[in-house]
Tab-separated table of C-alpha atoms in Angstrom:
chain	number	residue	atom	x	y	z
A	1	MET	CA	1.510	14.478	-12.378
A	2	LYS	CA	-1.254	16.434	-10.455
A	3	LEU	CA	-3.934	14.780	-8.362
A	4	GLN	CA	-7.101	16.722	-8.340
A	5	LYS	CA	-10.109	15.376	-7.024
A	6	LEU	CA	-11.889	13.086	-9.751
A	7	PRO	CA	-15.434	12.013	-9.878
A	8	PHE	CA	-16.822	10.135	-6.779
A	9	LEU	CA	-17.902	7.034	-8.913
A	10	LEU	CA	-13.983	6.273	-8.853
A	11	LEU	CA	-14.763	4.840	-5.291
A	12	ALA	CA	-15.760	1.445	-7.029
A	13	ILE	CA	-11.893	0.655	-7.510
A	14	LEU	CA	-11.422	0.688	-3.721
A	15	SER	CA	-13.215	-2.433	-3.331
A	16	SER	CA	-10.323	-4.532	-1.743
A	17	PHE	CA	-8.198	-3.593	1.063
A	18	ILE	CA	-6.397	-5.745	3.895
A	19	ALA	CA	-8.152	-5.819	6.955
A	20	VAL	CA	-6.970	-5.960	10.394
A	21	SER	CA	-7.956	-8.807	12.685
A	22	GLN	CA	-9.664	-8.337	16.004
A	23	SER	CA	-6.870	-10.227	18.020
A	24	GLN	CA	-4.234	-7.823	16.548
A	25	ILE	CA	-6.285	-4.598	17.560
A	26	ALA	CA	-6.793	-6.170	21.083
A	27	ASN	CA	-2.798	-5.604	21.672
A	28	LYS	CA	-3.037	-1.663	22.663
A	29	ASP	CA	0.948	-1.441	22.228
A	30	GLN	CA	0.918	-2.726	18.650
A	31	ARG	CA	1.702	-0.046	16.038
A	32	TYR	CA	0.469	-0.099	12.560
A	33	ILE	CA	1.805	1.573	9.321
A	34	PHE	CA	-0.577	2.337	6.246
A	35	PHE	CA	1.688	1.869	3.333
A	36	PHE	CA	1.030	3.455	-0.320
A	37	HIS	CA	3.317	2.756	-3.217
A	38	ASN	CA	4.154	5.104	-6.180
A	39	LYS	CA	2.258	5.283	-9.334
A	40	PHE	CA	4.564	3.004	-11.374
A	41	VAL	CA	3.422	0.270	-9.103
A	42	GLU	CA	-0.088	0.983	-9.520
A	43	GLU	CA	0.248	0.840	-13.272
A	44	ASN	CA	2.573	-2.310	-13.807
A	45	ASP	CA	3.028	-5.778	-12.756
A	46	LEU	CA	5.806	-6.090	-9.942
A	47	SER	CA	7.784	-8.044	-12.318
A	48	VAL	CA	8.160	-5.036	-14.813
A	49	ALA	CA	11.176	-2.805	-14.409
A	50	HIS	CA	10.938	0.808	-14.769
A	51	PRO	CA	13.427	1.987	-17.780
A	52	GLU	CA	15.327	4.201	-15.682
A	53	TYR	CA	15.034	3.048	-12.029
A	54	GLY	CA	14.669	-0.865	-12.453
A	55	LYS	CA	11.891	-2.940	-10.369
A	56	ALA	CA	10.144	-1.417	-7.626
A	57	GLU	CA	10.663	-3.490	-4.388
A	58	TYR	CA	7.236	-3.088	-2.979
A	59	ASN	CA	7.305	-6.285	-1.424
A	60	GLU	CA	10.731	-5.944	-0.045
A	61	ILE	CA	9.713	-2.633	1.620
A	62	ILE	CA	6.573	-4.244	3.105
A	63	ASP	CA	8.580	-7.181	4.668
A	64	SER	CA	11.307	-4.592	6.054
A	65	PHE	CA	8.447	-2.860	8.005
A	66	LYS	CA	6.980	-6.284	9.084
A	67	LYS	CA	10.246	-7.556	10.286
A	68	ASP	CA	10.462	-4.662	12.809
A	69	ASN	CA	6.864	-5.979	14.202
A	70	PHE	CA	4.848	-3.131	12.667
A	71	ILE	CA	1.227	-4.450	11.288
A	72	VAL	CA	1.328	-3.329	7.747
A	73	ILE	CA	-1.993	-2.651	5.894
A	74	SER	CA	-1.052	-1.999	2.234
A	75	GLU	CA	-2.116	-3.373	-1.170
A	76	LYS	CA	-1.265	-3.041	-4.860
A	77	ARG	CA	-3.614	-0.311	-6.031
A	78	LYS	CA	-5.719	-0.562	-9.229
A	79	LYS	CA	-4.584	1.451	-12.224
A	80	ASN	CA	-5.815	4.931	-12.204
A	81	THR	CA	-6.854	5.096	-8.670
A	82	ASN	CA	-8.148	8.305	-7.529
A	83	ALA	CA	-5.826	9.713	-4.845
A	84	TYR	CA	-8.335	11.840	-2.828
A	85	ASP	CA	-11.218	8.879	-2.780
A	86	TYR	CA	-8.697	6.317	-1.844
A	87	ALA	CA	-7.548	8.610	1.157
A	88	GLU	CA	-11.263	9.018	2.247
A	89	LYS	CA	-11.335	5.077	2.119
A	90	THR	CA	-8.062	5.114	4.445
A	91	VAL	CA	-9.592	7.697	6.851
A	92	LYS	CA	-12.535	5.490	7.449
A	93	GLN	CA	-10.084	2.579	8.453
A	94	ILE	CA	-8.077	4.899	10.530
A	95	LYS	CA	-11.108	6.012	12.569
A	96	LYS	CA	-12.285	2.183	12.977
A	97	LEU	CA	-9.057	1.682	14.563
A	98	LEU	CA	-9.020	4.671	16.865
A	99	LYS	CA	-12.789	3.568	17.831
A	100	LYS	CA	-11.108	0.373	18.807
A	101	GLY	CA	-8.772	2.007	21.361
A	102	VAL	CA	-5.681	2.126	19.261
A	103	SER	CA	-3.635	5.438	20.425
A	104	PRO	CA	-3.361	7.569	17.356
A	105	ASN	CA	0.528	7.722	17.953
A	106	LYS	CA	0.972	4.268	17.157
A	107	ILE	CA	-0.806	4.600	13.540
A	108	THR	CA	1.780	5.899	10.755
A	109	VAL	CA	0.760	6.645	7.337
A	110	ILE	CA	3.559	6.490	4.928
A	111	GLY	CA	3.556	7.244	0.960
A	112	THR	CA	5.923	7.241	-1.652
A	113	SER	CA	5.396	9.512	-4.847
A	114	LYS	CA	1.672	9.298	-5.868
A	115	GLY	CA	1.344	7.360	-2.550
A	116	GLY	CA	2.850	10.055	-0.733
A	117	TYR	CA	-0.014	12.407	-2.174
A	118	ILE	CA	-2.653	10.167	-0.890
A	119	ALA	CA	-0.961	10.181	2.386
A	120	GLU	CA	-1.155	13.857	2.479
A	121	TYR	CA	-4.807	13.782	1.770
A	122	VAL	CA	-5.119	11.271	4.711
A	123	SER	CA	-3.609	13.995	6.708
A	124	THR	CA	-5.663	16.639	5.624
A	125	LEU	CA	-9.124	14.910	5.968
A	126	LEU	CA	-8.379	12.790	9.244
A	127	ALA	CA	-7.072	16.046	10.845
A	128	ASN	CA	-5.840	14.117	13.968
A	129	PRO	CA	-2.521	16.078	15.136
A	130	ASP	CA	-1.295	13.050	16.956
A	131	VAL	CA	-1.358	10.407	13.836
A	132	ASN	CA	2.077	9.878	12.286
A	133	PHE	CA	2.971	10.563	8.697
A	134	VAL	CA	5.911	10.146	6.473
A	135	PHE	CA	5.825	11.959	2.929
A	136	ILE	CA	8.439	10.167	0.653
A	137	GLY	CA	9.229	12.235	-2.832
A	138	CYS	CA	5.865	14.019	-3.085
A	139	PHE	CA	5.965	17.807	-2.773
A	140	MET	CA	6.855	20.424	-5.525
A	141	ASP	CA	6.522	24.117	-4.940
A	142	THR	CA	3.705	24.325	-7.608
A	143	ASP	CA	1.539	22.175	-5.562
A	144	ILE	CA	0.750	24.986	-3.403
A	145	GLU	CA	-1.208	26.681	-6.139
A	146	GLN	CA	-2.296	23.390	-8.053
A	147	ILE	CA	-3.145	21.180	-5.120
A	148	PRO	CA	-4.522	24.069	-2.717
A	149	ASP	CA	-6.778	21.900	-0.696
A	150	ILE	CA	-4.080	19.692	1.145
A	151	ASN	CA	-3.185	20.934	4.730
A	152	PHE	CA	-0.641	18.967	6.747
A	153	CYS	CA	-1.802	17.747	10.016
A	154	GLY	CA	-0.111	15.350	12.325
A	155	ASN	CA	3.307	14.420	13.345
A	156	ILE	CA	5.096	15.311	9.903
A	157	LEU	CA	8.232	13.967	8.475
A	158	THR	CA	9.216	14.694	4.699
A	159	ILE	CA	11.923	12.550	2.999
A	160	TYR	CA	13.477	13.808	-0.358
A	161	GLU	CA	16.316	13.461	-2.379
A	162	GLU	CA	18.646	16.075	-3.702
A	163	SER	CA	18.565	14.727	-7.309
A	164	ASP	CA	14.989	14.198	-7.612
A	165	ILE	CA	12.857	16.797	-9.055
A	166	TYR	CA	9.610	15.520	-8.253
A	167	GLY	CA	10.343	15.823	-4.309
A	168	VAL	CA	11.523	19.086	-2.828
A	169	ASP	CA	11.821	20.697	0.705
A	170	ALA	CA	8.289	21.068	1.682
A	171	THR	CA	8.676	24.126	4.195
A	172	LYS	CA	6.226	25.991	1.877
A	173	ARG	CA	3.400	23.401	2.378
A	174	LYS	CA	3.810	23.602	6.282
A	175	GLU	CA	3.570	27.187	6.300
A	176	THR	CA	0.263	27.324	4.276
A	177	SER	CA	-1.028	24.553	5.993
A	178	LYS	CA	-3.952	25.677	8.383
A	179	LEU	CA	-4.110	22.279	10.720
A	180	LYS	CA	-2.102	21.403	13.884
A	181	ILE	CA	1.247	19.984	13.094
A	182	ASN	CA	2.828	18.514	16.454
A	183	HIS	CA	6.055	17.783	15.119
A	184	PHE	CA	7.778	18.638	11.678
A	185	LYS	CA	10.949	17.230	10.337
A	186	GLN	CA	12.612	16.979	6.888
A	187	ILE	CA	15.505	14.564	5.685
A	188	LYS	CA	17.212	15.289	2.593
A	189	LEU	CA	19.050	12.461	0.833
A	190	HIS	CA	22.197	12.230	-1.235
A	191	THR	CA	21.938	8.743	-3.267
A	192	ASN	CA	22.141	10.421	-6.599
A	193	LEU	CA	19.372	7.906	-7.548
A	194	LYS	CA	16.648	10.974	-8.603
A	195	HIS	CA	13.092	9.721	-8.207
A	196	GLY	CA	14.403	6.133	-8.184
A	197	PHE	CA	15.357	6.127	-4.541
A	198	LEU	CA	11.996	5.469	-3.423
A	199	TYR	CA	11.530	2.388	-5.812
A	200	LYS	CA	14.073	0.655	-3.734
A	201	ALA	CA	13.941	-0.816	0.086
A	202	LEU	CA	16.767	1.693	0.969
A	203	ASP	CA	17.695	1.999	4.601
A	204	GLU	CA	18.167	5.813	3.736
A	205	TRP	CA	14.422	6.262	4.017
A	206	ILE	CA	13.027	3.163	5.660
A	207	THR	CA	15.294	3.575	8.886
A	208	PRO	CA	13.672	7.022	9.751
A	209	SER	CA	10.362	6.063	8.736
A	210	LYS	CA	10.511	3.375	11.180
A	211	LYS	CA	11.774	5.695	13.753
A	212	TRP	CA	8.965	7.976	13.201
A	213	ALA	CA	6.505	5.303	13.295
A	214	ASN	CA	7.931	4.227	16.862
A	215	GLY	CA	7.564	7.912	18.187
A	216	ASN	CA	11.114	8.976	17.723
A	217	TYR	CA	10.325	12.335	16.617
A	218	ASP	CA	14.198	13.367	17.063
A	219	LEU	CA	15.297	10.289	14.826
A	220	ASN	CA	18.041	9.398	17.260
């Protein structure tokens, strides 16, 4: 699955998105998470189980972040959402938060699988080295040639699973990126769940994501 830029007309599918209230923005110490789910959730009802990986625990993942007092901005995307256009929409939302006085290091963009590619495009288009990003199961070596317009920028954490062919060590992307990366760290998991690890609300990837979103770049 490659996520090349598609026609601009697909922006029409991005009409709905969760808004952040003025009272929430007023708290300058509040931390925000933009979460983007995988492609299976985009294409299926949440009650539908993947034939190999089971049901995607989208709501459980969101609830986990909320329980740690993050304001979570997320939605179940419409089928065939274009990654690049969706990222452009998100960049506008982040810039609105920044204009309201929210510090960039209190904003974290987290994406799994296709959602991770959306997050990578947000990183590229926003080009703010102080915003946090967590890319989960969303890099293949062939991406360097097939998706050359992605450049990592920000505080970057990548999480991949040893048994997953769709997400591997992303050092090559770091090395080819032309924008500023303040922090870069990678975690290799050993769940033996293949790509299904990111379908689940697993502490193995959610806990380091929370630490990263809290500015703990050593993941202690």
